[in-house]
Coordinates of C-alpha atoms in Angstrom, one line a residue:
Chain A
M53 CA -11.4 -38.5 2.4
T54 CA -12.7 -35.7 0.7
D55 CA -10.8 -33.1 -0.5
T56 CA -12.5 -30.0 2.0
V57 CA -9.3 -28.6 4.2
L58 CA -11.6 -26.1 5.4
D59 CA -14.8 -26.7 6.8
V60 CA -16.7 -24.0 8.7
R61 CA -20.0 -24.3 9.6
D62 CA -22.5 -21.8 10.7
L63 CA -20.0 -19.7 12.5
R64 CA -21.4 -17.1 15.2
V65 CA -19.1 -15.0 17.1
E66 CA -20.6 -12.5 19.9
F67 CA -19.1 -9.8 21.3
P68 CA -19.9 -8.9 25.4
T69 CA -20.4 -5.4 26.2
R70 CA -21.1 -3.6 29.2
R71 CA -24.9 -2.6 26.5
G72 CA -25.3 -6.2 25.5
V73 CA -23.5 -8.6 23.2
L74 CA -22.9 -7.7 19.9
T75 CA -22.7 -10.6 17.4
A76 CA -20.5 -9.5 15.3
L77 CA -20.8 -13.8 13.0
D78 CA -23.8 -15.2 12.2
G79 CA -25.0 -18.4 10.4
V80 CA -21.5 -17.4 8.4
S81 CA -20.7 -21.6 6.5
L82 CA -17.4 -21.5 3.9
S83 CA -15.6 -24.2 3.0
I84 CA -12.6 -24.4 0.8
R85 CA -11.0 -27.2 -1.0
R86 CA -7.8 -28.3 -2.4
G87 CA -5.7 -25.6 -3.4
E88 CA -8.6 -23.5 -4.1
I89 CA -8.7 -19.6 -3.5
L90 CA -11.6 -18.2 -1.7
G91 CA -12.3 -15.2 -2.2
V92 CA -13.8 -13.5 1.2
V93 CA -14.6 -9.5 0.2
G94 CA -16.5 -6.9 2.0
E95 CA -16.7 -3.5 2.8
S96 CA -15.4 -2.5 7.0
G97 CA -17.0 -3.7 9.0
A98 CA -18.2 -6.1 7.2
G99 CA -17.2 -9.5 9.3
K100 CA -14.6 -10.5 7.2
S101 CA -11.5 -10.0 8.9
M102 CA -13.1 -11.5 11.7
T103 CA -14.1 -14.5 10.6
G104 CA -10.8 -15.0 9.5
M105 CA -9.4 -14.3 13.5
A106 CA -11.7 -16.7 14.1
I107 CA -9.8 -19.4 11.8
L108 CA -7.6 -19.0 13.1
G109 CA -7.9 -19.0 16.9
L110 CA -7.0 -15.4 17.1
L111 CA -10.5 -12.7 17.8
E112 CA -9.2 -10.0 20.1
P113 CA -11.2 -10.9 24.0
P114 CA -13.6 -10.2 24.8
G115 CA -14.8 -11.3 21.0
R116 CA -15.9 -15.2 21.7
I117 CA -17.2 -18.0 19.2
A118 CA -20.5 -18.8 20.6
G119 CA -21.7 -20.9 18.4
G120 CA -21.1 -23.1 15.3
E121 CA -18.1 -24.5 14.1
I122 CA -15.0 -25.1 12.1
H123 CA -13.3 -28.4 10.2
L124 CA -10.2 -28.4 8.8
S125 CA -9.1 -32.0 7.1
G126 CA -12.0 -33.1 9.3
D127 CA -10.9 -32.4 12.6
R128 CA -12.6 -30.1 14.5
I129 CA -10.1 -26.9 15.8
D130 CA -12.2 -24.6 17.3
T131 CA -12.7 -26.9 20.7
L132 CA -9.4 -27.1 20.6
S133 CA -7.2 -24.9 23.6
E134 CA -5.3 -22.1 24.0
S135 CA -1.8 -24.2 23.3
E136 CA -3.4 -27.1 20.8
M137 CA -3.7 -24.2 18.8
E138 CA -0.2 -23.3 18.7
Q139 CA 0.7 -26.7 17.7
V140 CA -2.2 -25.8 14.3
R141 CA -1.5 -21.9 13.2
G142 CA 1.6 -22.0 11.6
R143 CA 2.3 -26.0 10.9
R144 CA -1.6 -26.5 10.7
I145 CA -2.1 -23.1 8.2
G146 CA -0.2 -20.7 7.4
A147 CA -1.2 -16.8 8.0
I148 CA -0.6 -13.3 5.5
F149 CA -1.8 -10.4 7.1
Q150 CA -1.7 -7.0 4.7
D151 CA 1.5 -4.8 6.7
P152 CA 3.8 -7.5 5.8
L153 CA 6.1 -5.5 9.3
T154 CA 4.3 -6.3 11.7
S155 CA 4.8 -10.5 10.7
L156 CA 8.3 -10.0 10.9
N157 CA 11.0 -9.2 13.6
P158 CA 13.2 -6.1 12.8
L159 CA 16.5 -6.8 15.1
F160 CA 16.8 -10.5 13.4
R161 CA 18.4 -11.3 9.2
V162 CA 14.9 -12.9 7.0
G163 CA 17.5 -16.1 6.5
D164 CA 17.1 -16.6 10.5
Q165 CA 13.9 -16.8 11.4
L166 CA 12.7 -18.5 8.0
I167 CA 15.2 -21.4 9.7
E168 CA 13.8 -21.2 13.3
T169 CA 10.2 -20.8 12.0
I170 CA 11.0 -24.5 10.1
R171 CA 12.5 -26.2 13.0
L172 CA 10.1 -24.8 15.4
H173 CA 7.7 -26.9 12.8
T174 CA 10.0 -30.1 11.7
D175 CA 12.8 -32.3 13.1
L176 CA 15.0 -31.1 10.6
T177 CA 18.0 -30.5 11.4
R178 CA 19.6 -26.4 10.9
D179 CA 21.3 -27.0 7.9
Q180 CA 18.8 -28.8 6.6
A181 CA 16.1 -25.7 7.4
G182 CA 18.8 -23.6 5.5
Q183 CA 18.6 -25.4 2.9
R184 CA 14.6 -25.3 3.1
A185 CA 14.6 -21.6 3.6
L186 CA 16.7 -21.1 0.4
G187 CA 13.6 -22.9 -2.1
L188 CA 11.3 -21.3 -0.7
L189 CA 12.8 -17.6 -1.1
R190 CA 13.2 -19.0 -3.9
E191 CA 9.5 -20.1 -4.3
V192 CA 8.7 -17.0 -3.7
G193 CA 10.5 -15.2 -6.4
I194 CA 13.6 -13.2 -4.6
P195 CA 16.4 -13.3 -6.2
A196 CA 20.1 -13.8 -5.3
P197 CA 18.2 -15.6 -2.6
E198 CA 21.6 -16.6 -1.2
D199 CA 22.9 -12.4 -0.7
R200 CA 19.0 -11.5 1.1
M201 CA 19.7 -14.4 3.6
N202 CA 21.5 -12.2 5.6
S203 CA 19.9 -9.8 4.9
F204 CA 17.5 -7.3 7.8
P205 CA 13.2 -7.0 7.0
H206 CA 14.7 -2.9 6.3
Q207 CA 16.5 -4.3 3.5
F208 CA 14.2 -5.3 0.9
S209 CA 11.0 -3.2 -0.6
G210 CA 7.1 -3.7 0.1
G211 CA 6.7 -5.6 -2.6
M212 CA 9.9 -8.4 -1.4
R213 CA 8.7 -7.7 2.4
Q214 CA 5.5 -9.3 1.6
R215 CA 7.3 -12.4 -0.6
V216 CA 9.2 -13.3 2.3
V217 CA 5.9 -13.5 4.7
I218 CA 4.9 -15.4 1.9
A219 CA 7.8 -17.6 2.2
L220 CA 7.4 -17.9 6.0
A221 CA 3.6 -18.9 5.5
L222 CA 4.7 -21.6 4.5
C223 CA 7.3 -22.8 6.3
A224 CA 5.7 -25.8 7.3
E225 CA 3.5 -26.5 4.4
P226 CA 0.3 -26.1 5.8
E227 CA -3.1 -27.0 4.2
L228 CA -4.0 -23.6 4.3
I229 CA -3.0 -20.4 4.0
V230 CA -5.1 -16.8 5.2
A231 CA -4.6 -14.0 3.6
D232 CA -6.2 -10.6 5.1
E233 CA -5.1 -8.3 2.7
P234 CA -2.2 -8.8 1.8
T235 CA -1.8 -6.9 -1.1
T236 CA -3.6 -3.7 0.0
A237 CA 0.0 -1.7 0.7
L238 CA 0.9 -2.0 -1.6
D239 CA 1.5 -0.1 -5.3
V240 CA -0.6 -1.4 -8.2
S241 CA 2.2 -3.2 -10.3
I242 CA 3.2 -4.4 -7.9
Q243 CA -0.1 -5.9 -6.3
A244 CA -0.5 -7.8 -9.9
Q245 CA 2.6 -8.9 -9.1
I246 CA 1.6 -11.3 -5.3
T247 CA -1.4 -12.3 -6.4
A248 CA 0.3 -13.6 -9.7
L249 CA 1.9 -15.3 -6.9
L250 CA -0.5 -16.5 -4.3
R251 CA -2.1 -18.6 -7.3
Q252 CA 0.8 -20.3 -8.5
L253 CA 1.3 -21.5 -4.9
C254 CA -2.2 -22.6 -5.1
T255 CA -2.0 -24.2 -7.9
E256 CA 1.6 -26.0 -7.5
R257 CA 1.4 -27.2 -3.4
G258 CA -2.5 -27.2 -3.9
T259 CA -2.9 -25.5 -0.9
A260 CA -6.3 -23.8 0.3
V261 CA -6.4 -20.3 0.6
M262 CA -8.9 -18.0 2.1
L263 CA -7.5 -14.8 0.6
V264 CA -9.9 -11.7 2.3
T265 CA -10.1 -8.4 0.7
H266 CA -12.0 -6.0 0.5
D267 CA -10.9 -5.3 -4.5
M268 CA -13.4 -7.3 -5.6
G269 CA -10.8 -6.3 -8.4
V270 CA -8.0 -8.2 -6.5
I271 CA -11.3 -11.4 -6.1
A272 CA -11.7 -11.4 -10.1
E273 CA -7.4 -11.9 -11.0
T274 CA -7.3 -14.3 -7.6
A275 CA -10.1 -16.8 -6.2
D276 CA -11.9 -19.8 -7.5
R277 CA -15.2 -19.1 -5.6
V278 CA -15.9 -15.5 -3.9
A279 CA -17.8 -15.7 -0.5
V280 CA -19.9 -11.6 0.2
M281 CA -20.7 -10.4 3.7
Y282 CA -22.0 -7.4 5.2
A283 CA -22.9 -5.9 7.9
G284 CA -20.8 -10.3 10.3
R285 CA -23.1 -11.8 7.2
L286 CA -22.8 -14.2 5.0
V287 CA -25.2 -13.0 1.4
E288 CA -23.8 -14.0 -0.8
T289 CA -21.1 -17.4 -2.6
G290 CA -20.5 -19.2 -5.8
P291 CA -18.1 -19.4 -8.6
V292 CA -16.1 -15.8 -8.9
D293 CA -17.8 -15.9 -12.8
D294 CA -20.8 -15.8 -11.5
V295 CA -21.2 -13.6 -8.2
V296 CA -19.1 -10.7 -10.5
R297 CA -20.9 -10.7 -13.1
R298 CA -24.3 -12.0 -12.2
P299 CA -24.6 -11.3 -9.3
Q300 CA -28.5 -12.0 -7.6
H301 CA -28.5 -10.2 -3.4
P302 CA -29.0 -6.9 -4.2
Y303 CA -26.2 -6.0 -2.3
T304 CA -24.0 -7.2 -4.5
A305 CA -25.0 -5.9 -7.7
G306 CA -25.1 -1.9 -5.9
L307 CA -21.1 -3.4 -4.8
M308 CA -20.6 -3.9 -8.3
G309 CA -22.1 -1.0 -9.9
S310 CA -20.3 1.4 -7.5
I311 CA -17.2 0.5 -8.8
P312 CA -15.6 2.5 -10.9
G313 CA -13.7 1.7 -14.6
L314 CA -15.9 -0.8 -15.7
R315 CA -17.3 1.5 -18.1
S316 CA -16.0 4.2 -19.1
D317 CA -19.7 6.0 -20.6
V318 CA -21.2 6.2 -16.9
E319 CA -21.7 9.7 -15.8
E320 CA -22.7 9.0 -12.5
L321 CA -22.1 6.1 -10.2
S322 CA -24.7 3.6 -9.2
M323 CA -24.9 4.2 -5.9
I324 CA -26.2 2.0 -2.7
P325 CA -28.3 4.9 -0.4
G326 CA -26.6 4.5 3.2
S327 CA -24.2 3.2 5.2
M328 CA -23.7 -0.3 7.0
P329 CA -25.3 -0.6 10.4
R330 CA -23.1 -1.0 13.3
L331 CA -23.0 -4.3 15.5
D332 CA -25.7 -2.3 17.4
A333 CA -28.4 -1.7 15.5
I334 CA -28.6 -4.6 13.0
P335 CA -31.9 -4.2 11.7
P336 CA -34.5 -7.6 12.1
G337 CA -34.6 -9.9 9.4
C338 CA -32.2 -9.4 6.1
A339 CA -29.5 -7.4 7.4
F340 CA -29.5 -5.4 4.3
N341 CA -32.8 -4.6 4.3
P342 CA -33.6 -0.2 5.3
R343 CA -30.6 0.0 2.1
C344 CA -32.9 -2.5 -0.5
D345 CA -35.0 -1.1 -3.5
K346 CA -36.6 -4.6 -3.2
A347 CA -37.4 -5.2 0.2
G348 CA -40.9 -6.3 1.1
P349 CA -42.2 -7.4 3.7
R350 CA -40.4 -10.5 4.9
C351 CA -37.4 -9.0 4.2
R352 CA -38.4 -7.1 7.3
R353 CA -38.8 -10.3 9.3
E354 CA -37.2 -13.1 8.4
A355 CA -33.1 -13.3 8.6
P356 CA -32.3 -15.7 5.4
R357 CA -30.2 -18.2 5.0
I358 CA -27.7 -19.9 3.0
T359 CA -24.7 -22.8 3.5
G360 CA -24.0 -23.9 0.1
E361 CA -23.8 -22.0 -2.3
G362 CA -26.9 -18.7 -4.3
A363 CA -27.5 -15.3 -2.3
A364 CA -28.9 -14.8 1.2
C365 CA -31.9 -12.7 -0.1
W366 CA -35.8 -14.0 -0.5
L367 CA -36.5 -12.9 -3.6
A368 CA -33.3 -14.7 -5.2
M369 CA -34.3 -17.8 -3.3
E370 CA -38.0 -18.6 -3.0
G371 CA -38.3 -15.5 -6.2
S372 CA -40.8 -13.8 -3.6
T373 CA -40.3 -11.2 -0.5
A374 CA -43.4 -10.7 0.7
Chain B
M243 CA 2.5 26.8 -26.0
T244 CA -0.1 28.1 -23.6
R245 CA -4.6 27.8 -24.1
A246 CA -6.1 31.4 -23.3
D247 CA -8.2 29.3 -21.0
A248 CA -6.2 27.9 -19.2
I249 CA -6.7 28.0 -14.7
L250 CA -3.4 27.1 -14.5
E251 CA 0.3 26.5 -15.8
V252 CA 3.1 25.0 -15.0
D253 CA 6.5 25.2 -16.5
A254 CA 9.9 23.0 -15.2
L255 CA 8.7 22.7 -11.9
E256 CA 11.5 21.6 -10.3
R257 CA 11.3 21.0 -6.2
R258 CA 14.0 18.4 -4.4
F259 CA 15.0 17.5 -1.2
D260 CA 17.9 17.8 0.7
V261 CA 18.2 14.1 2.5
S262 CA 22.0 14.0 3.7
A263 CA 23.0 13.3 6.5
P264 CA 23.6 15.7 9.2
W265 CA 26.5 17.2 8.7
L266 CA 28.3 15.6 11.3
N267 CA 27.9 12.6 9.8
R268 CA 28.8 13.9 6.4
L269 CA 32.3 15.3 7.8
L270 CA 33.2 11.8 10.0
E271 CA 32.1 9.7 7.3
N272 CA 32.9 11.5 4.0
K273 CA 29.5 11.3 2.8
P274 CA 28.1 12.6 -0.2
R275 CA 24.7 15.8 0.6
R276 CA 21.7 13.6 -1.3
V277 CA 19.9 15.3 -3.2
L278 CA 15.7 13.6 -3.5
R279 CA 14.3 15.3 -6.3
A280 CA 10.9 14.8 -5.7
V281 CA 9.6 16.7 -8.7
D282 CA 12.1 16.3 -11.7
G283 CA 10.7 19.4 -14.5
V284 CA 7.0 18.6 -14.3
D285 CA 4.7 20.9 -17.1
F286 CA 1.2 21.5 -17.6
Q287 CA -1.9 23.2 -18.0
I288 CA -5.5 22.8 -16.4
E289 CA -8.4 24.1 -18.3
R290 CA -10.5 25.4 -16.3
G291 CA -13.3 23.4 -15.7
K292 CA -11.7 20.6 -16.1
T293 CA -10.1 17.8 -14.7
L294 CA -6.5 17.1 -14.0
A295 CA -5.6 13.3 -13.0
L296 CA -1.6 12.8 -11.7
V297 CA -0.9 9.2 -11.3
G298 CA 1.3 6.9 -10.9
E299 CA 2.6 4.9 -8.1
S300 CA 4.3 5.1 -4.9
G301 CA 7.3 8.2 -4.0
C302 CA 6.3 9.1 -8.5
G303 CA 5.8 13.2 -7.0
K304 CA 2.1 13.2 -7.6
S305 CA 1.5 14.2 -3.5
T306 CA 4.8 16.9 -3.9
I307 CA 2.9 18.5 -7.2
A308 CA -0.1 19.1 -5.1
K309 CA 1.8 20.6 -2.8
L310 CA 3.6 22.7 -4.6
V311 CA 0.5 23.9 -6.5
T312 CA -1.4 24.3 -2.9
G313 CA 1.7 26.2 -1.7
L314 CA 2.6 24.4 1.1
H315 CA 6.2 24.2 -0.4
P316 CA 7.6 26.3 -2.2
P317 CA 9.0 25.4 -6.0
S318 CA 12.9 24.7 -5.9
D319 CA 12.7 25.7 -10.1
G320 CA 10.2 26.6 -12.8
A321 CA 7.3 28.6 -12.0
I322 CA 3.3 27.9 -11.5
R323 CA 1.3 30.4 -12.8
F324 CA -2.7 30.9 -11.9
H325 CA -4.8 32.6 -13.8
G326 CA -7.4 33.2 -10.9
D327 CA -7.7 34.5 -8.2
R328 CA -5.5 32.8 -6.0
D329 CA -7.7 32.7 -2.8
R330 CA -9.4 30.5 -4.5
V331 CA -7.5 27.3 -4.2
Q332 CA -8.6 24.7 -1.9
M333 CA -7.8 21.8 -1.1
I334 CA -9.5 17.6 -0.3
F335 CA -7.4 16.0 2.0
Q336 CA -6.8 11.4 1.6
D337 CA -7.0 10.8 5.0
P338 CA -10.4 12.1 6.5
Y339 CA -10.0 11.8 9.7
A340 CA -6.1 14.1 9.9
S341 CA -7.8 16.5 8.1
L342 CA -10.7 17.5 10.2
N343 CA -9.5 19.3 14.0
P344 CA -11.2 16.5 16.0
R345 CA -11.8 19.8 18.8
W346 CA -13.9 22.0 16.5
R347 CA -17.6 21.1 16.1
V348 CA -17.8 20.9 12.3
G349 CA -19.8 24.4 12.3
R350 CA -16.0 25.2 12.9
I351 CA -14.6 23.8 10.8
I352 CA -15.9 24.4 7.6
A353 CA -16.8 28.1 8.5
E354 CA -13.3 28.8 9.3
P355 CA -12.7 29.4 5.7
L356 CA -15.3 31.6 5.4
R357 CA -13.5 33.6 7.8
T358 CA -10.4 33.6 6.8
L359 CA -12.0 34.9 2.7
R360 CA -14.2 37.2 4.6
P361 CA -13.2 38.5 8.1
E362 CA -16.7 40.5 7.8
T363 CA -18.4 37.7 8.3
T364 CA -21.0 37.5 10.9
D365 CA -21.9 34.6 13.0
A366 CA -25.7 35.5 11.2
E367 CA -24.2 34.5 8.2
A368 CA -22.2 32.0 8.9
E369 CA -25.1 29.5 10.7
A370 CA -26.5 30.4 7.9
R371 CA -23.8 29.2 5.4
V372 CA -22.9 26.3 6.8
A373 CA -26.2 25.1 6.6
E374 CA -26.6 25.5 3.0
L375 CA -23.3 24.3 2.3
L376 CA -24.2 20.5 4.7
G377 CA -27.3 20.5 2.9
I378 CA -24.7 21.0 -0.6
V379 CA -22.6 18.3 0.4
G380 CA -25.8 16.2 1.4
L381 CA -25.0 16.0 4.9
S382 CA -28.2 17.3 7.4
P383 CA -28.0 21.4 8.6
T384 CA -28.0 20.4 12.2
D385 CA -25.3 18.1 12.0
A386 CA -22.9 21.5 11.9
V387 CA -23.0 21.4 16.6
K388 CA -21.3 17.9 16.8
Y389 CA -17.2 16.8 16.2
P390 CA -16.1 15.0 14.0
H391 CA -16.0 11.1 15.6
A392 CA -19.2 11.2 14.8
F393 CA -19.4 11.1 11.4
S394 CA -17.6 7.5 9.2
G395 CA -15.0 8.1 7.3
G396 CA -16.8 9.2 4.0
Q397 CA -18.9 12.4 6.6
R398 CA -15.9 13.1 7.0
Q399 CA -15.0 13.5 3.2
R400 CA -18.1 15.7 2.7
I401 CA -17.2 17.7 5.4
S402 CA -13.9 18.3 3.9
I403 CA -16.1 19.0 1.0
A404 CA -18.0 21.2 2.5
R405 CA -15.0 22.9 4.3
A406 CA -13.3 23.3 0.4
L407 CA -16.8 24.7 -0.9
A408 CA -16.7 27.9 1.9
G409 CA -13.5 29.8 -0.2
E410 CA -15.5 29.3 -2.4
P411 CA -12.9 27.9 -4.5
E412 CA -12.3 27.5 -7.8
F413 CA -9.1 25.1 -8.4
L414 CA -8.5 21.7 -6.0
V415 CA -6.2 20.4 -4.9
C416 CA -7.6 16.8 -4.6
D417 CA -5.3 13.9 -3.1
E418 CA -6.0 10.9 -3.9
P419 CA -9.6 12.1 -1.7
T420 CA -11.5 8.7 -1.9
S421 CA -8.9 6.4 -1.2
A422 CA -9.5 5.4 2.5
L423 CA -13.3 5.3 1.7
D424 CA -14.7 1.7 1.1
V425 CA -16.0 1.4 -3.3
S426 CA -19.9 2.9 -2.6
V427 CA -19.0 5.0 -0.2
Q428 CA -16.5 6.5 -2.7
A429 CA -18.7 6.0 -5.6
Q430 CA -21.7 8.3 -3.4
V431 CA -17.8 10.7 -3.0
L432 CA -17.4 10.7 -6.6
N433 CA -20.2 11.4 -7.4
L434 CA -20.7 14.3 -4.6
M435 CA -17.5 16.0 -6.6
K436 CA -18.4 15.9 -10.7
R437 CA -22.1 17.3 -9.3
L438 CA -20.4 20.4 -7.9
Q439 CA -18.1 20.7 -10.8
R440 CA -20.7 20.7 -13.3
E441 CA -23.3 23.1 -10.5
F442 CA -20.2 25.2 -10.1
G443 CA -17.9 24.9 -13.1
L444 CA -14.6 24.0 -10.1
T445 CA -11.6 22.8 -11.9
Y446 CA -9.8 20.1 -10.3
L447 CA -6.6 18.8 -9.8
F448 CA -7.3 15.2 -9.4
I449 CA -4.2 13.5 -8.1
S450 CA -5.1 9.7 -8.0
H451 CA -3.0 5.7 -7.9
D452 CA -6.4 4.4 -9.1
L453 CA -6.7 4.4 -12.3
S454 CA -10.5 2.9 -13.1
V455 CA -11.5 5.9 -10.4
V456 CA -9.7 8.3 -12.8
R457 CA -10.5 7.1 -15.3
H458 CA -13.8 7.8 -14.3
M459 CA -13.2 11.8 -12.7
A460 CA -10.6 12.9 -15.4
D461 CA -10.5 14.4 -19.0
E462 CA -7.1 14.6 -19.7
I463 CA -4.4 11.5 -18.2
A464 CA -0.6 12.9 -16.9
V465 CA 1.0 9.7 -16.0
M466 CA 3.7 10.1 -13.9
Y467 CA 7.3 7.7 -12.9
L468 CA 9.8 8.6 -10.5
G469 CA 8.2 13.0 -10.6
R470 CA 9.0 13.5 -14.0
I471 CA 5.2 12.9 -16.3
V472 CA 6.3 10.6 -18.4
E473 CA 2.8 10.6 -20.5
M474 CA -0.2 12.9 -21.4
Q475 CA -3.4 12.3 -23.1
P476 CA -6.9 12.6 -22.7
T477 CA -8.5 9.8 -21.2
A478 CA -10.7 8.2 -23.3
D479 CA -7.0 8.5 -25.8
L480 CA -4.7 7.3 -23.7
F481 CA -7.4 4.0 -22.9
A482 CA -7.6 3.2 -26.2
N483 CA -4.2 4.3 -27.3
P484 CA -1.7 4.1 -24.4
L485 CA 1.9 5.0 -25.7
H486 CA 4.3 5.1 -23.1
P487 CA 4.9 1.4 -22.2
Y488 CA 5.3 2.3 -18.4
T489 CA 1.5 4.0 -18.7
R490 CA 0.8 -0.1 -21.1
M491 CA 1.9 -1.8 -17.7
L492 CA -0.4 0.5 -15.6
L493 CA -3.3 -0.7 -17.4
D494 CA -2.4 -4.0 -18.0
T495 CA -3.1 -4.2 -13.7
I496 CA -6.5 -2.3 -13.6
P497 CA -7.9 -5.8 -12.3
D498 CA -11.6 -7.0 -15.4
L499 CA -14.0 -7.7 -13.5
E500 CA -15.3 -8.2 -16.8
R501 CA -13.5 -11.1 -17.8
P502 CA -12.1 -12.6 -14.4
N503 CA -9.4 -14.7 -13.9
R504 CA -7.5 -14.1 -17.1
N505 CA -3.8 -14.9 -17.8
R506 CA -1.6 -12.1 -17.4
S507 CA 2.2 -11.4 -17.3
P508 CA 2.9 -9.3 -14.2
M509 CA 5.3 -6.0 -14.5
R510 CA 8.4 -6.1 -13.1
G511 CA 10.5 -5.3 -10.9
E512 CA 9.7 -2.1 -8.6
V513 CA 9.9 1.6 -8.6
P514 CA 13.5 3.0 -8.1
S515 CA 14.7 5.2 -5.3
P516 CA 14.6 8.0 -6.6
I517 CA 17.6 9.5 -4.7
A518 CA 19.6 7.4 -7.5
P519 CA 17.1 7.1 -10.3
P520 CA 18.6 5.4 -12.9
P521 CA 20.4 7.0 -16.1
G522 CA 18.8 8.1 -19.0
C523 CA 15.4 7.2 -19.1
S524 CA 14.0 6.2 -15.3
F525 CA 12.0 3.1 -16.6
H526 CA 14.2 1.5 -18.9
P527 CA 15.4 -1.2 -16.1
R528 CA 11.3 -2.9 -16.1
C529 CA 11.3 -1.7 -19.7
P530 CA 11.1 -4.6 -23.3
L531 CA 11.4 -2.5 -25.5
A532 CA 14.8 -0.8 -22.9
N533 CA 17.8 -0.6 -26.4
D534 CA 21.6 1.4 -25.7
R535 CA 19.6 4.3 -26.0
C536 CA 17.5 4.6 -23.3
R537 CA 20.2 3.6 -21.5
T538 CA 22.6 6.6 -21.9
E539 CA 19.7 9.3 -22.8
R540 CA 16.9 10.8 -21.0
P541 CA 13.6 11.2 -23.3
S542 CA 12.0 14.3 -22.5
R543 CA 8.3 15.2 -24.0
T544 CA 6.9 15.6 -27.6
E545 CA 4.1 15.6 -29.2
H546 CA 3.7 11.6 -31.0
V547 CA 2.0 10.9 -34.0
M548 CA -1.3 8.9 -32.4
G549 CA -1.9 13.0 -31.0
G550 CA -0.6 13.0 -26.7
R551 CA 2.7 13.6 -25.7
V552 CA 4.9 11.1 -24.8
A553 CA 8.6 10.5 -23.5
C554 CA 9.7 7.9 -24.7
F555 CA 12.5 7.3 -28.1
A556 CA 10.6 3.4 -28.4
A557 CA 7.0 5.3 -29.5
E558 CA 8.8 8.2 -30.5
E559 CA 11.2 5.8 -33.1
G560 CA 7.9 3.6 -33.9
R561 CA 9.6 0.6 -32.2
I562 CA 6.3 0.2 -29.4

């Protein structure tokens, strides 16, 4: 028995459209161990949320998984039926989204929402479920949880609401939590509280966390390992220290250089020329090659792939782009 | 205190909003009038050609100040003195999707301030000027005939900047100009704004919640909390030697990419409602240094021995 919770192998997601099939994810391979936080980072349209949604089985039609496998603690889940997947979601995989208001029902008391979710996934009685709900609210740091059980979502602040959503995701003690931009809607001081909470839960409960965000700072503070995405492909994976300090892929390096405030004395931020290609215009070879100043003939011809750690770049993998 | 070279002086600025329940409800349910003090006694000056940044969390009043300075809201009290041409103030907004008219071609959007400022401009002159402005912000002159939907977020923000430049501004109010953009696009827009400042001698009032961006852009920083400026210092000094406990906490929230996964204590509590701010120093419920004086008396901004201006009894008394 291994402690690998999530294992995604060569995942491919396609969207059939009138003008042909768009490949939204291409050859994405990831794994997360027990108690580990994997940060998935990228800019808008890089496919990071799409990866999370594919794992949750929540791809918007006509999007479909066209290749690859997703395993949860050894069980293959990408081939499950919709009703089987409903059993997995909530019970074995918890989800936290950007806007806490969309995850909470505005008409029900927070305590009742927690109790209902717990009873849906376990055999506990209402009283036992109530005790567990109270314990969860306490664990996620809601002050006076006994009183707050009877409050409605609108009576909580944004940061407290996100804590409630985290409690909701923890109801059935899932093996994996997919957190999609959980701190993006929050103020900076609250952001730090939420990421600290995620880290603490991950360490104490041994939950594996997939943290999807555009914010390299959040990743650096929270994640153990990081996967950088670009145009629906994985460009670099590795321990957060290595990727942040010694990025191997030219895109990762450019991304790091464009973050202001690292060195206060720079007059110009480094820029990556151009912008990410649209899904219907991904160039052949390495998707980054038109924006890369190190690109050679091989980069324009053949797409580099990584399955484990490292950078999907011919220069980093083979020392040459010829 | 008046600086000879100040382009904008703001004195004891106040903006109150009446957020009371409707009249009938007040009458029937015996509810009192409620007033939200979005901006509560703010003063600052900006030197010509410099950038002053206002930073703070949601609801601290920074965007209200932007609207007061540009005249979108009248102030409830206090004075805004602009030493220059009032027509030469322009604004760049946060959301590049909401701030451009989707039914207008880009050329018409950019020419709009030009036609207001100089009604005698001929079509040919306007067209030439639009082409020039598009070039300045790094777009192509042929983009003038397209509609905003054809552009990405970063390109739209360039169009907003071109439109602002069409008014030949001396002074630009930028309200979170890059917070809707991806980091690599943000870098492009920030670099563009710095270049334009150098080339045209622009003065910026730069509003942002992002301390890293502010550090890159600003000459001086004013930190706001619940409608007041709690600390104001030149950028390098503020980062080297923050005086107010709130500033220190904010600085501690900046993720440090050089030292990932460092241990730090997240800031306690949340910003209280601006409708019922705490008595005394409004930061006292979250402040580790608060004492009885902080809970009852309100600190005003004073010159600190280390330089800079800070509104904090702990800093004043040397308890920090």
